[in-house]
């Protein structure tokens, strides 16, 4: 069996997605997600100019060897752009293997460990009142776990909280906008939000919060400690994580569980964090972390240290990634939770999926491979639009030292 060709499809049904389609001489093709928010064309170029020519002619069944060829065989290893490209190749190859064997990917990963996958929703309010209202809406939709973000008095724009009450989409058209941030205002305010949410919704709901890396280690330790009374499911990305040792400060001061890694792309971003048990959940998603092949290894190491998965799943990760993640989450033992932000309706015109959400959980059916297909004609109706994530400065204009 041989790979005969591959192509990159870029489309923008509401937001940009990059999809890799790998063709074989058996008529079966595989799809991989190659979307890297705000850097879409860099991944597409890396795939088209460097990876696809080296992929053609290889046997798609040899996933492990192909993975190592593109990781260890490349002099300039790692990095978000190349790891996203490698993830797309890997997911497409698992899709092909599933289709060739006529079985869903979870079956290739050891079969079902669970019937359904716990997911969390987002409640983003500009004020505490709006956050309470949005939390209520997600509870009514059946969610058992909700990520709570709230606008902060005195800060014009809080990342992840849309100012215009529109759907969540942090990337803005054109060159990256610059925003102002004030960590002390944020730290003084956020515990009061969780106090109110617990007052209204009680103890059973799982509450999560995302710091988006906007604290120094000691600031993050203070926040984790002050949030303890509200027993969060997790506090996400409390620090940037580039300095793995920074997480020790948080651990030394608090029992709030910590999740990190949506911007990580290899197991080497996690070694200290996992082996010293400084975190509780790994966030690195299949699409940016080297695909199923690499995440299987990261999850296995994490499992030894009683650390669970909680993959990134914002709307800038395509349905191809979400489906692959659901297979992965269905199979592995140390699954914790999956982020789930439903894609905009028009995304469903382009991507045809076989997963469902019901009463707080998601499940995937027995379709072979990932179970996702792409309608290329529909994709062509939504051409690429340049969009970037915002840059933050302190209120006096200084760039942060996070
Ligand atoms: C966020 C994301 O979902 C999350 O946890 O941190 O919204 C993230 O900011 C975007 O996916 C960036 O692309
Ligand atoms: Mg996040």
Coordinates of C-alpha atoms and ligand atoms in Angstrom, one line a residue:
X1 CA 0.0 0.0 0.0
X2 CA 1.3 3.5 -0.9
X3 CA 0.5 7.1 -0.3
X4 CA 0.0 8.6 -3.8
X5 CA -0.7 12.2 -3.0
X6 CA -1.8 14.7 -0.3
X7 CA -3.3 18.1 -0.4
X8 CA -4.0 20.9 2.1
X9 CA -7.5 22.5 2.2
X10 CA -7.8 25.9 3.8
X11 CA -11.3 27.2 4.5
X12 CA -12.9 29.7 6.8
X13 CA -16.5 28.8 7.7
X14 CA -16.7 31.5 10.4
X15 CA -13.0 30.9 11.3
X16 CA -10.0 29.4 9.6
X17 CA -9.4 25.6 9.4
X18 CA -6.5 23.8 7.7
X19 CA -7.2 20.2 6.7
X20 CA -4.7 17.6 5.3
X21 CA -6.1 15.0 2.9
X22 CA -3.8 12.0 2.3
X23 CA -4.6 9.8 -0.7
X24 CA -3.6 6.1 -1.2
X25 CA -3.4 3.6 -4.1
X26 CA -6.3 1.7 -2.5
X27 CA -8.8 4.4 -3.0
X28 CA -9.0 5.2 0.7
X29 CA -8.0 8.7 2.0
X30 CA -7.4 10.0 5.4
X31 CA -8.0 13.5 7.0
X32 CA -5.9 15.3 9.5
X33 CA -6.4 18.6 11.3
X34 CA -3.6 21.1 10.7
X35 CA -5.1 24.2 12.2
X36 CA -2.8 26.5 14.2
X37 CA -4.8 29.6 15.1
X38 CA -3.3 32.7 13.5
X39 CA -0.5 30.7 11.9
X40 CA -2.6 28.7 9.4
X41 CA -0.5 29.4 6.3
X42 CA 2.8 28.6 8.0
X43 CA 1.6 25.1 8.6
X44 CA 0.1 24.8 5.2
X45 CA 3.4 25.8 3.5
X46 CA 5.4 23.5 5.7
X47 CA 3.1 20.6 4.7
X48 CA 3.0 21.5 1.0
X49 CA 6.6 22.4 0.4
X50 CA 8.4 20.0 2.9
X51 CA 6.3 17.2 4.2
X52 CA 4.0 16.1 1.3
X53 CA 6.9 15.4 -1.2
X54 CA 8.5 13.2 1.5
X55 CA 5.2 11.5 2.3
X56 CA 4.4 10.3 -1.3
X57 CA 5.4 6.7 -1.9
X58 CA 5.5 5.7 1.8
X59 CA 3.3 2.9 3.1
X60 CA 0.6 4.6 5.2
X61 CA 0.3 1.5 7.5
X62 CA 3.7 2.3 9.0
X63 CA 2.5 5.1 11.3
X64 CA 5.2 4.8 13.9
X65 CA 8.0 4.9 11.4
X66 CA 6.5 7.8 9.5
X67 CA 6.0 9.7 12.8
X68 CA 9.7 9.2 13.7
X69 CA 10.8 10.1 10.2
X70 CA 9.1 13.5 10.5
X71 CA 10.1 14.1 14.1
X72 CA 13.5 12.6 14.6
X73 CA 14.5 12.7 10.9
X74 CA 14.1 16.5 10.9
X75 CA 17.1 18.5 12.1
X76 CA 15.0 21.4 13.5
X77 CA 12.7 19.4 15.8
X78 CA 9.5 20.5 17.6
X79 CA 7.9 23.9 17.4
X80 CA 4.2 24.6 17.0
X81 CA 4.3 24.8 13.2
X82 CA 6.1 21.6 12.5
X83 CA 4.3 19.6 15.3
X84 CA 0.9 20.7 13.9
X85 CA 1.9 19.5 10.5
X86 CA 3.1 16.2 11.9
X87 CA -0.1 15.9 13.9
X88 CA -2.1 16.3 10.7
X89 CA -0.1 13.6 9.0
X90 CA -0.5 11.3 12.0
X91 CA -4.3 11.7 12.4
X92 CA -4.8 11.2 8.6
X93 CA -2.8 7.9 8.8
X94 CA -4.8 6.6 11.8
X95 CA -7.9 7.6 9.8
X96 CA -6.6 5.5 6.8
X97 CA -5.8 2.6 9.1
X98 CA -9.3 2.6 10.6
X99 CA -10.9 2.8 7.2
X100 CA -8.7 0.0 5.8
X101 CA -9.6 -2.3 8.8
X102 CA -13.2 -1.0 8.8
X103 CA -13.0 -0.1 12.5
X104 CA -13.2 3.1 14.6
X105 CA -9.9 4.5 15.8
X106 CA -10.8 3.9 19.5
X107 CA -10.8 0.2 18.6
X108 CA -7.2 0.4 17.4
X109 CA -6.2 2.1 20.7
X110 CA -7.3 -0.7 23.0
X111 CA -11.1 -0.5 22.7
X112 CA -13.6 1.3 24.9
X113 CA -12.6 2.2 28.5
X114 CA -15.9 4.1 28.9
X115 CA -19.3 4.5 27.4
X116 CA -19.1 8.3 27.0
X117 CA -16.8 11.2 27.4
X118 CA -17.3 14.0 30.0
X119 CA -17.0 17.4 28.4
X120 CA -17.0 21.0 29.7
X121 CA -18.7 24.1 28.3
X122 CA -17.8 27.7 28.5
X123 CA -19.7 30.5 30.3
X124 CA -18.2 33.9 29.5
X125 CA -19.9 36.9 31.0
X126 CA -18.9 40.6 30.9
X127 CA -20.2 41.0 34.4
X128 CA -20.9 38.6 37.3
X129 CA -24.6 38.8 36.6
X130 CA -24.1 37.9 33.0
X131 CA -21.7 35.1 34.0
X132 CA -24.3 33.6 36.4
X133 CA -26.9 33.8 33.6
X134 CA -24.6 32.1 31.0
X135 CA -23.7 29.4 33.6
X136 CA -27.4 28.7 34.0
X137 CA -27.8 28.3 30.2
X138 CA -25.1 25.7 30.1
X139 CA -26.6 23.8 33.0
X140 CA -29.9 23.8 31.3
X141 CA -28.2 22.4 28.1
X142 CA -27.1 19.5 30.3
X143 CA -23.4 20.3 31.0
X144 CA -22.0 18.9 34.3
X145 CA -18.7 20.9 34.0
X146 CA -18.4 24.6 33.0
X147 CA -15.5 26.9 32.5
X148 CA -16.2 30.3 34.1
X149 CA -14.6 33.5 32.7
X150 CA -15.7 37.0 33.6
X151 CA -15.0 40.5 32.6
X152 CA -13.0 42.4 35.2
X153 CA -14.0 45.9 36.4
X154 CA -11.4 48.4 35.2
X155 CA -10.1 46.2 32.3
X156 CA -11.5 47.1 28.9
X157 CA -10.9 43.8 27.3
X158 CA -10.5 40.4 29.0
X159 CA -9.2 37.6 26.7
X160 CA -11.9 35.0 26.1
X161 CA -14.8 37.3 27.1
X162 CA -16.4 38.8 24.0
X163 CA -17.2 42.5 24.5
X164 CA -20.1 42.4 22.1
X165 CA -21.9 39.3 23.6
X166 CA -21.0 37.4 20.4
X167 CA -19.9 33.8 20.2
X168 CA -16.4 33.2 21.6
X169 CA -13.6 33.8 19.0
X170 CA -10.4 35.3 20.3
X171 CA -8.7 35.7 16.8
X172 CA -9.4 39.0 15.2
X173 CA -9.3 39.8 11.5
X174 CA -6.0 41.4 10.2
X175 CA -2.9 42.1 12.2
X176 CA -2.9 41.2 15.9
X177 CA -4.8 43.8 18.0
X178 CA -3.0 45.1 21.2
X179 CA -4.9 45.0 24.5
X180 CA -4.2 46.2 28.0
X181 CA -4.2 44.0 31.1
X182 CA -3.9 44.5 34.8
X183 CA -3.1 41.4 36.8
X184 CA -3.8 42.9 40.3
X185 CA -7.3 44.0 39.3
X186 CA -7.9 40.5 37.9
X187 CA -6.5 38.7 41.1
X188 CA -8.6 40.9 43.4
X189 CA -11.8 40.2 41.5
X190 CA -11.9 36.6 40.3
X191 CA -12.4 34.8 43.7
X192 CA -15.7 36.8 44.2
X193 CA -17.0 35.4 40.9
X194 CA -16.5 31.9 42.0
X195 CA -18.1 32.7 45.4
X196 CA -21.2 33.9 43.7
X197 CA -21.4 31.0 41.2
X198 CA -21.1 28.5 44.1
X199 CA -23.8 30.4 46.0
X200 CA -26.2 30.1 43.0
X201 CA -25.4 26.7 41.6
X202 CA -24.2 24.7 44.7
X203 CA -21.4 22.2 45.0
X204 CA -22.2 19.6 42.4
X205 CA -21.3 21.5 39.3
X206 CA -17.7 21.1 38.2
X207 CA -16.2 24.6 37.8
X208 CA -13.1 25.3 35.7
X209 CA -11.1 28.6 35.1
X210 CA -8.6 29.6 32.5
X211 CA -5.9 32.1 33.4
X212 CA -4.5 32.1 29.9
X213 CA -0.9 32.3 31.2
X214 CA -1.4 35.8 32.6
X215 CA 0.3 35.4 36.0
X216 CA 3.8 35.0 37.4
X217 CA 4.4 31.9 39.5
X218 CA 3.8 33.6 42.8
X219 CA 0.7 35.5 41.5
X220 CA -0.7 32.1 40.3
X221 CA 0.1 30.5 43.6
X222 CA -2.0 33.3 45.3
X223 CA -4.9 32.8 42.9
X224 CA -4.9 29.0 43.3
X225 CA -4.9 29.4 47.1
X226 CA -7.7 31.9 47.2
X227 CA -9.8 29.8 44.9
X228 CA -9.5 26.7 47.2
X229 CA -12.8 27.3 49.0
X230 CA -14.7 26.9 45.6
X231 CA -13.0 23.5 44.9
X232 CA -12.4 23.9 41.2
X233 CA -12.1 21.0 38.9
X234 CA -9.0 22.7 37.6
X235 CA -7.2 26.0 37.2
X236 CA -5.9 26.2 33.7
X237 CA -2.6 27.7 32.4
X238 CA -1.9 29.6 35.6
X239 CA 1.6 30.5 34.2
X240 CA 3.1 30.2 30.8
X241 CA 4.7 26.9 31.5
X242 CA 7.8 27.6 29.5
X243 CA 9.6 27.5 32.9
X244 CA 8.4 24.1 34.1
X245 CA 9.8 24.8 37.6
X246 CA 7.4 27.8 37.9
X247 CA 4.6 25.3 38.6
X248 CA 6.4 24.2 41.8
X249 CA 5.4 27.5 43.5
X250 CA 1.8 26.9 42.8
X251 CA 2.0 23.3 44.1
X252 CA 3.8 24.4 47.3
X253 CA 1.0 26.8 48.1
X254 CA -2.3 25.2 47.0
X255 CA -4.4 22.0 46.5
X256 CA -6.3 23.5 43.5
X257 CA -5.8 21.0 40.6
X258 CA -3.7 22.4 37.8
X259 CA -4.2 21.9 34.0
X260 CA -1.6 23.1 31.5
X261 CA -0.3 22.6 28.0
X262 CA -2.7 23.8 25.2
X263 CA 0.3 25.6 23.7
X264 CA 2.8 22.7 24.3
X265 CA 3.8 20.5 21.5
X266 CA 6.0 17.7 22.8
X267 CA 6.5 15.4 25.8
X268 CA 9.6 17.4 26.5
X269 CA 7.5 20.3 27.6
X270 CA 6.0 18.1 30.3
X271 CA 8.8 16.0 31.8
X272 CA 9.4 18.0 35.0
X273 CA 5.7 18.7 35.3
X274 CA 4.8 15.0 35.1
X275 CA 7.6 13.3 36.9
X276 CA 7.4 15.7 39.8
X277 CA 3.6 15.6 39.9
X278 CA 3.3 19.4 39.6
X279 CA 0.1 19.2 37.5
X280 CA -3.1 17.2 37.4
X281 CA -4.2 17.4 33.7
X282 CA -2.4 17.5 30.4
X283 CA -4.0 19.9 27.9
X284 CA -1.9 19.4 24.8
X285 CA -4.3 18.4 22.0
X286 CA -3.8 15.8 19.3
X287 CA -3.7 18.5 16.6
X288 CA -0.7 20.4 18.2
X289 CA 1.0 17.6 20.1
X290 CA 2.1 15.2 17.4
X291 CA -1.2 13.4 16.9
X292 CA -2.4 10.2 18.3
X293 CA 1.0 8.5 18.1
X294 CA 2.8 11.0 20.4
X295 CA -0.2 11.6 22.8
X296 CA -0.4 7.9 23.4
X297 CA 3.1 8.1 24.9
X298 CA 2.5 11.3 26.8
X299 CA -0.7 9.9 28.3
X300 CA 1.0 6.7 29.2
X301 CA 3.8 8.6 31.1
X302 CA 1.1 10.8 32.7
X303 CA -0.8 7.7 33.8
X304 CA 2.2 6.4 35.7
X305 CA 2.1 9.6 37.7
X306 CA -1.7 9.6 38.3
X307 CA -2.1 12.6 35.9
X308 CA -5.2 12.6 33.6
X309 CA -5.9 14.2 30.2
X310 CA -8.1 17.2 29.6
X311 CA -7.5 18.1 26.0
X312 CA -7.9 21.6 24.5
X313 CA -11.0 21.7 22.4
X314 CA -11.8 25.3 21.5
X315 CA -13.6 26.1 18.2
X316 CA -10.2 26.8 16.5
X317 CA -9.5 23.1 16.6
X318 CA -11.5 21.5 13.7
X319 CA -14.1 18.7 13.9
X320 CA -11.4 16.4 12.6
X321 CA -9.4 17.0 15.8
X322 CA -12.4 16.7 18.0
X323 CA -13.5 13.4 16.5
X324 CA -9.9 12.0 16.9
X325 CA -9.8 13.3 20.5
X326 CA -13.1 11.5 21.2
X327 CA -11.7 8.2 20.0
X328 CA -8.6 8.8 22.1
X329 CA -10.7 9.8 25.2
X330 CA -12.9 6.8 24.7
X331 CA -10.0 4.4 24.7
X332 CA -7.4 5.5 27.3
X333 CA -7.6 4.7 31.0
X334 CA -6.4 8.1 32.3
X335 CA -9.0 10.3 30.6
X336 CA -10.2 13.2 32.7
X337 CA -12.3 15.6 30.7
X338 CA -12.6 17.1 27.2
X339 CA -13.2 20.7 26.4
X340 CA -16.2 21.2 24.1
X341 CA -17.2 24.4 22.4
X342 CA -19.8 23.5 19.7
X343 CA -18.7 24.7 16.3
X344 CA -20.7 27.3 14.4
X345 CA -23.5 25.8 12.3
X346 CA -21.8 26.6 9.0
X347 CA -18.8 24.5 10.1
X348 CA -21.2 21.5 9.7
X349 CA -21.7 22.4 6.0
X350 CA -18.0 21.7 5.5
X351 CA -17.2 18.9 8.0
X352 CA -19.5 15.8 8.3
X353 CA -19.2 14.2 11.7
X354 CA -20.4 11.2 13.7
X355 CA -20.2 12.5 17.3
X356 CA -23.1 13.6 19.5
X357 CA -23.5 15.6 22.7
X358 CA -26.0 14.4 25.2
X359 CA -26.6 15.4 28.8
X360 CA -23.0 16.6 29.6
X361 CA -21.2 13.8 27.7
X362 CA -20.1 13.2 24.1
X363 CA -19.9 10.0 22.3
X364 CA -18.7 8.8 18.9
X365 CA -20.2 6.0 16.8
X366 CA -18.6 3.0 15.1
X367 CA -17.8 4.7 11.8
X368 CA -14.4 3.6 10.6
X369 CA -11.4 5.9 11.1
X370 CA -12.2 9.2 12.7
X371 CA -15.7 9.2 11.1
X372 CA -15.2 12.7 9.7
X373 CA -15.4 13.7 6.1
X374 CA -15.0 17.1 4.3
X375 CA -17.2 18.6 1.6
X376 CA -14.6 20.3 -0.5
X377 CA -17.2 22.3 -2.5
X378 CA -18.6 23.7 0.7
X379 CA -15.1 24.4 1.9
X380 CA -14.4 26.4 -1.3
X381 CA -17.3 28.7 -0.5
X382 CA -15.5 30.0 2.6
X383 CA -12.0 31.2 1.6
X384 CA -9.2 32.0 4.1
X385 CA -9.4 35.2 6.1
X386 CA -6.3 36.5 7.8
X387 CA -6.9 36.7 11.6
X388 CA -4.6 36.9 14.7
X389 CA -4.8 36.4 18.4
X390 CA -4.4 39.6 20.5
X391 CA -1.2 40.8 22.1
X392 CA -1.2 42.1 25.7
X393 CA 0.5 44.9 27.4
X394 CA 0.4 46.3 31.0
X395 CA -1.7 49.4 31.5
X396 CA 1.4 51.6 31.1
X397 CA 2.2 49.9 27.7
X398 CA 5.0 47.6 28.9
X399 CA 5.1 44.1 27.5
X400 CA 4.6 41.5 30.3
X401 CA 7.4 39.3 31.7
X402 CA 5.2 36.1 31.9
Ligands
LIG1 C1 -8.5 28.7 25.4 C2 -8.6 28.9 23.9 O1 -10.0 27.0 25.1 C3 -9.1 27.4 25.8 O2 -8.8 26.9 26.9 O3 -7.3 29.0 26.0 O4 -9.6 29.7 23.7 C4 -7.4 29.5 23.2 O5 -7.2 30.8 23.7 C5 -7.6 29.5 21.8 O6 -7.8 28.2 21.4 C6 -6.4 30.0 21.1 O7 -6.3 29.6 19.8
LIG2 MG1 -7.0 27.6 27.6

